[in-house]
PDB file of C-alpha atoms in Angstrom:
ATOM      1  CA  MET A   1     -13.979 -11.043   6.251  1.00 87.00           C
ATOM      2  CA  LYS A   2     -10.868  -9.697   7.905  1.00 92.00           C
ATOM      3  CA  ARG A   3      -8.072  -7.702   6.307  1.00 93.00           C
ATOM      4  CA  ARG A   4      -4.988  -9.905   5.840  1.00 95.00           C
ATOM      5  CA  ILE A   5      -1.430  -8.960   4.914  1.00 96.00           C
ATOM      6  CA  LEU A   6       0.690 -11.604   3.200  1.00 97.00           C
ATOM      7  CA  VAL A   7       4.401 -11.224   2.524  1.00 97.00           C
ATOM      8  CA  LEU A   8       5.926 -13.487  -0.102  1.00 97.00           C
ATOM      9  CA  ILE A   9       9.597 -13.885  -0.926  1.00 98.00           C
ATOM     10  CA  VAL A  10       9.815 -15.046  -4.539  1.00 97.00           C
ATOM     11  CA  GLU A  11      12.406 -15.741  -7.186  1.00 96.00           C
ATOM     12  CA  ASN A  12      12.879 -12.679  -9.352  1.00 93.00           C
ATOM     13  CA  ASN A  13      11.728 -14.342 -12.583  1.00 91.00           C
ATOM     14  CA  PRO A  14       9.406 -13.185 -15.383  1.00 90.00           C
ATOM     15  CA  SER A  15       5.722 -14.065 -14.878  1.00 92.00           C
ATOM     16  CA  VAL A  16       5.974 -14.860 -11.141  1.00 94.00           C
ATOM     17  CA  LEU A  17       3.658 -11.974 -10.286  1.00 94.00           C
ATOM     18  CA  THR A  18       1.216 -13.084 -12.993  1.00 94.00           C
ATOM     19  CA  ARG A  19       1.034 -16.608 -11.570  1.00 93.00           C
ATOM     20  CA  ILE A  20       0.455 -15.299  -8.051  1.00 94.00           C
ATOM     21  CA  THR A  21      -2.271 -12.847  -9.043  1.00 93.00           C
ATOM     22  CA  LEU A  22      -3.954 -15.513 -11.202  1.00 93.00           C
ATOM     23  CA  LEU A  23      -4.003 -17.845  -8.213  1.00 91.00           C
ATOM     24  CA  PHE A  24      -5.744 -15.150  -6.155  1.00 89.00           C
ATOM     25  CA  GLY A  25      -8.227 -14.435  -8.951  1.00 89.00           C
ATOM     26  CA  GLN A  26      -9.051 -18.101  -9.474  1.00 88.00           C
ATOM     27  CA  ARG A  27      -9.882 -18.403  -5.765  1.00 82.00           C
ATOM     28  CA  GLY A  28     -12.146 -15.331  -5.937  1.00 84.00           C
ATOM     29  CA  PHE A  29      -9.899 -13.077  -3.850  1.00 84.00           C
ATOM     30  CA  ASN A  30      -9.691  -9.393  -4.548  1.00 89.00           C
ATOM     31  CA  ILE A  31      -6.248  -7.886  -4.004  1.00 94.00           C
ATOM     32  CA  ALA A  32      -6.775  -4.597  -2.168  1.00 93.00           C
ATOM     33  CA  SER A  33      -3.095  -3.612  -2.323  1.00 95.00           C
ATOM     34  CA  LEU A  34      -0.017  -5.092  -3.936  1.00 95.00           C
ATOM     35  CA  THR A  35       3.592  -3.951  -3.791  1.00 96.00           C
ATOM     36  CA  VAL A  36       6.680  -5.583  -5.214  1.00 95.00           C
ATOM     37  CA  SER A  37      10.189  -4.598  -4.245  1.00 94.00           C
ATOM     38  CA  PRO A  38      13.738  -5.922  -4.446  1.00 93.00           C
ATOM     39  CA  THR A  39      15.339  -7.586  -1.454  1.00 95.00           C
ATOM     40  CA  CYS A  40      18.945  -7.633  -0.304  1.00 95.00           C
ATOM     41  CA  ALA A  41      19.390 -10.727  -2.534  1.00 95.00           C
ATOM     42  CA  SER A  42      19.327  -9.695  -6.210  1.00 93.00           C
ATOM     43  CA  ASP A  43      17.611 -12.915  -7.283  1.00 95.00           C
ATOM     44  CA  LEU A  44      14.640 -12.459  -4.884  1.00 97.00           C
ATOM     45  CA  SER A  45      11.708 -10.045  -4.663  1.00 97.00           C
ATOM     46  CA  ARG A  46       9.348  -9.215  -1.824  1.00 97.00           C
ATOM     47  CA  ILE A  47       5.633  -9.100  -2.585  1.00 97.00           C
ATOM     48  CA  THR A  48       3.217  -7.607  -0.069  1.00 97.00           C
ATOM     49  CA  ILE A  49      -0.437  -8.439  -0.705  1.00 96.00           C
ATOM     50  CA  VAL A  50      -3.403  -7.059   1.216  1.00 95.00           C
ATOM     51  CA  THR A  51      -6.666  -8.961   0.832  1.00 93.00           C
ATOM     52  CA  TYR A  52      -9.814  -9.720   2.807  1.00 92.00           C
ATOM     53  CA  ALA A  53     -10.548 -13.286   3.890  1.00 91.00           C
ATOM     54  CA  ASP A  54     -11.641 -15.404   6.796  1.00 90.00           C
ATOM     55  CA  LYS A  55      -9.174 -17.758   8.498  1.00 91.00           C
ATOM     56  CA  ASP A  56     -10.033 -20.867   6.455  1.00 90.00           C
ATOM     57  CA  LEU A  57      -9.801 -19.088   3.101  1.00 89.00           C
ATOM     58  CA  ILE A  58      -6.500 -17.351   3.875  1.00 92.00           C
ATOM     59  CA  THR A  59      -5.055 -20.681   5.055  1.00 93.00           C
ATOM     60  CA  GLN A  60      -6.066 -22.222   1.714  1.00 90.00           C
ATOM     61  CA  VAL A  61      -4.472 -19.366  -0.260  1.00 91.00           C
ATOM     62  CA  ILE A  62      -1.242 -19.635   1.759  1.00 94.00           C
ATOM     63  CA  LYS A  63      -1.041 -23.380   1.030  1.00 94.00           C
ATOM     64  CA  GLN A  64      -1.727 -22.883  -2.679  1.00 92.00           C
ATOM     65  CA  THR A  65       0.726 -19.977  -2.982  1.00 94.00           C
ATOM     66  CA  SER A  66       3.428 -21.949  -1.157  1.00 95.00           C
ATOM     67  CA  LYS A  67       3.160 -24.686  -3.820  1.00 94.00           C
ATOM     68  CA  LEU A  68       4.305 -22.340  -6.594  1.00 94.00           C
ATOM     69  CA  VAL A  69       7.880 -23.247  -7.514  1.00 93.00           C
ATOM     70  CA  GLU A  70       9.187 -19.672  -7.438  1.00 95.00           C
ATOM     71  CA  VAL A  71       7.754 -18.879  -3.996  1.00 97.00           C
ATOM     72  CA  GLN A  72      10.401 -19.215  -1.280  1.00 97.00           C
ATOM     73  CA  THR A  73       8.287 -18.180   1.728  1.00 97.00           C
ATOM     74  CA  VAL A  74       4.778 -16.981   2.525  1.00 97.00           C
ATOM     75  CA  GLU A  75       4.117 -15.165   5.791  1.00 96.00           C
ATOM     76  CA  LEU A  76       0.785 -13.993   7.167  1.00 97.00           C
ATOM     77  CA  LEU A  77       1.557 -10.895   9.223  1.00 97.00           C
ATOM     78  CA  ASP A  78       0.037 -10.340  12.645  1.00 94.00           C
ATOM     79  CA  GLU A  79      -1.396  -6.856  12.089  1.00 88.00           C
ATOM     80  CA  ASP A  80      -1.208  -6.082  15.800  1.00 91.00           C
ATOM     81  CA  ASN A  81       2.543  -6.666  15.729  1.00 94.00           C
ATOM     82  CA  ALA A  82       3.474  -5.310  12.295  1.00 95.00           C
ATOM     83  CA  ILE A  83       4.597  -1.999  10.887  1.00 96.00           C
ATOM     84  CA  GLU A  84       2.843  -0.952   7.712  1.00 95.00           C
ATOM     85  CA  LYS A  85       3.197   2.144   5.559  1.00 96.00           C
ATOM     86  CA  ASP A  86       1.709   3.619   2.417  1.00 96.00           C
ATOM     87  CA  LEU A  87       3.078   6.549   0.411  1.00 97.00           C
ATOM     88  CA  LEU A  88       0.823   9.236  -1.052  1.00 98.00           C
ATOM     89  CA  LEU A  89       1.817  11.787  -3.675  1.00 98.00           C
ATOM     90  CA  LEU A  90      -0.850  14.421  -4.169  1.00 97.00           C
ATOM     91  CA  LYS A  91      -1.061  17.294  -6.671  1.00 98.00           C
ATOM     92  CA  ILE A  92      -3.300  20.184  -5.587  1.00 97.00           C
ATOM     93  CA  GLY A  93      -4.421  23.071  -7.785  1.00 97.00           C
ATOM     94  CA  THR A  94      -3.259  26.408  -6.327  1.00 94.00           C
ATOM     95  CA  LYS A  95      -5.324  28.817  -8.417  1.00 91.00           C
ATOM     96  CA  ASN A  96      -8.047  29.472  -5.810  1.00 87.00           C
ATOM     97  CA  TYR A  97      -6.947  27.579  -2.725  1.00 89.00           C
ATOM     98  CA  ASP A  98      -6.589  28.529   0.913  1.00 92.00           C
ATOM     99  CA  GLU A  99      -2.826  28.253   1.374  1.00 93.00           C
ATOM    100  CA  ARG A 100      -2.981  28.695   5.145  1.00 95.00           C
ATOM    101  CA  LYS A 101      -5.611  25.982   5.576  1.00 96.00           C
ATOM    102  CA  PHE A 102      -3.704  23.571   3.333  1.00 96.00           C
ATOM    103  CA  CYS A 103      -0.468  24.165   5.263  1.00 95.00           C
ATOM    104  CA  ASP A 104      -2.223  23.758   8.622  1.00 96.00           C
ATOM    105  CA  ILE A 105      -3.795  20.451   7.579  1.00 97.00           C
ATOM    106  CA  SER A 106      -0.521  19.215   6.068  1.00 97.00           C
ATOM    107  CA  ASN A 107       1.414  20.157   9.208  1.00 97.00           C
ATOM    108  CA  VAL A 108      -0.990  18.175  11.423  1.00 97.00           C
ATOM    109  CA  TYR A 109      -0.392  15.078   9.268  1.00 98.00           C
ATOM    110  CA  ASN A 110       3.350  15.726   8.768  1.00 98.00           C
ATOM    111  CA  ALA A 111       2.932  15.915   5.008  1.00 98.00           C
ATOM    112  CA  LYS A 112       5.771  17.522   3.057  1.00 97.00           C
ATOM    113  CA  ILE A 113       5.463  19.896   0.124  1.00 96.00           C
ATOM    114  CA  LEU A 114       7.833  18.624  -2.557  1.00 97.00           C
ATOM    115  CA  ASP A 115       7.084  20.995  -5.415  1.00 97.00           C
ATOM    116  CA  LEU A 116       5.384  24.369  -5.764  1.00 94.00           C
ATOM    117  CA  SER A 117       4.519  26.021  -9.061  1.00 94.00           C
ATOM    118  CA  PRO A 118       2.159  28.878 -10.002  1.00 93.00           C
ATOM    119  CA  LYS A 119      -0.678  26.412 -10.787  1.00 96.00           C
ATOM    120  CA  SER A 120      -0.100  23.486  -8.439  1.00 97.00           C
ATOM    121  CA  LEU A 121       1.814  21.929  -5.599  1.00 97.00           C
ATOM    122  CA  ILE A 122       2.811  18.363  -4.849  1.00 98.00           C
ATOM    123  CA  ALA A 123       2.632  17.004  -1.313  1.00 98.00           C
ATOM    124  CA  GLU A 124       3.962  13.737   0.086  1.00 98.00           C
ATOM    125  CA  LEU A 125       2.665  11.755   3.033  1.00 98.00           C
ATOM    126  CA  CYS A 126       4.081   8.448   4.249  1.00 98.00           C
ATOM    127  CA  ALA A 127       1.863   6.897   6.918  1.00 97.00           C
ATOM    128  CA  VAL A 128      -0.467   4.053   7.766  1.00 95.00           C
ATOM    129  CA  PRO A 129      -3.394   3.839   5.336  1.00 94.00           C
ATOM    130  CA  GLN A 130      -5.909   5.140   7.897  1.00 95.00           C
ATOM    131  CA  VAL A 131      -3.907   8.357   8.366  1.00 98.00           C
ATOM    132  CA  ILE A 132      -3.705   8.868   4.606  1.00 98.00           C
ATOM    133  CA  GLU A 133      -7.473   8.386   4.331  1.00 97.00           C
ATOM    134  CA  SER A 134      -8.014  10.969   7.096  1.00 98.00           C
ATOM    135  CA  TYR A 135      -5.651  13.433   5.380  1.00 98.00           C
ATOM    136  CA  LEU A 136      -7.514  13.047   2.089  1.00 98.00           C
ATOM    137  CA  ALA A 137     -10.853  13.542   3.864  1.00 98.00           C
ATOM    138  CA  GLU A 138      -9.553  16.812   5.365  1.00 97.00           C
ATOM    139  CA  LEU A 139      -8.613  17.988   1.865  1.00 97.00           C
ATOM    140  CA  LYS A 140     -12.046  17.377   0.283  1.00 94.00           C
ATOM    141  CA  GLY A 141     -12.569  21.096  -0.454  1.00 93.00           C
ATOM    142  CA  PHE A 142      -9.303  21.391  -2.375  1.00 96.00           C
ATOM    143  CA  GLU A 143      -8.855  20.819  -6.102  1.00 96.00           C
ATOM    144  CA  ILE A 144      -7.074  17.471  -6.312  1.00 97.00           C
ATOM    145  CA  LEU A 145      -5.467  17.303  -9.742  1.00 98.00           C
ATOM    146  CA  GLU A 146      -3.644  14.013  -9.325  1.00 98.00           C
ATOM    147  CA  LEU A 147      -3.255  11.354  -6.677  1.00 97.00           C
ATOM    148  CA  SER A 148      -0.894   8.393  -6.508  1.00 97.00           C
ATOM    149  CA  ARG A 149      -0.430   5.797  -3.763  1.00 96.00           C
ATOM    150  CA  THR A 150       2.179   3.071  -3.571  1.00 94.00           C
ATOM    151  CA  GLY A 151       0.115   0.496  -1.746  1.00 93.00           C
ATOM    152  CA  ILE A 152       0.944  -1.020   1.592  1.00 94.00           C
ATOM    153  CA  THR A 153       4.334  -2.370   2.471  1.00 95.00           C
ATOM    154  CA  ALA A 154       4.715  -4.075   5.827  1.00 95.00           C
ATOM    155  CA  MET A 155       7.077  -5.925   8.157  1.00 95.00           C
ATOM    156  CA  GLN A 156       6.582  -8.002  11.271  1.00 95.00           C
ATOM    157  CA  ARG A 157       8.129  -6.479  14.383  1.00 95.00           C
ATOM    158  CA  GLY A 158      11.000  -8.237  16.116  1.00 89.00           C
TER     159      GLY A 158
END
């Protein structure tokens, strides 16, 4: 099974997301990442779905998704020619942490410190998912109090 990124442009109506996720569930697909955002047209939304499927299965899902009335377009991105990003917000406990080590690791990954208090700090990293995973692996020894990720958003180049 290969990782696939689908981008759907849909009418901004109630229950559209429910119908799409039900379609995926009924076909036995797990959604690894899902983001929904507005577009430049107020009546449309952009849905980015990351799933794992072989070519035949993803073709079937694209055909079924395209049949939904509210779906304007469905695009399977070419991962080799797409830009994808994920946003991480991370809260670290600062009671007994190595400030220098944390800053060094964060600098290597271009993470930004957004908030610093006596008990914690919040860092932000916007990158491809693999970079975020590497950053989190480097921070294994730190006290992670909270972690939030947006999920992947992506666009085809050109």
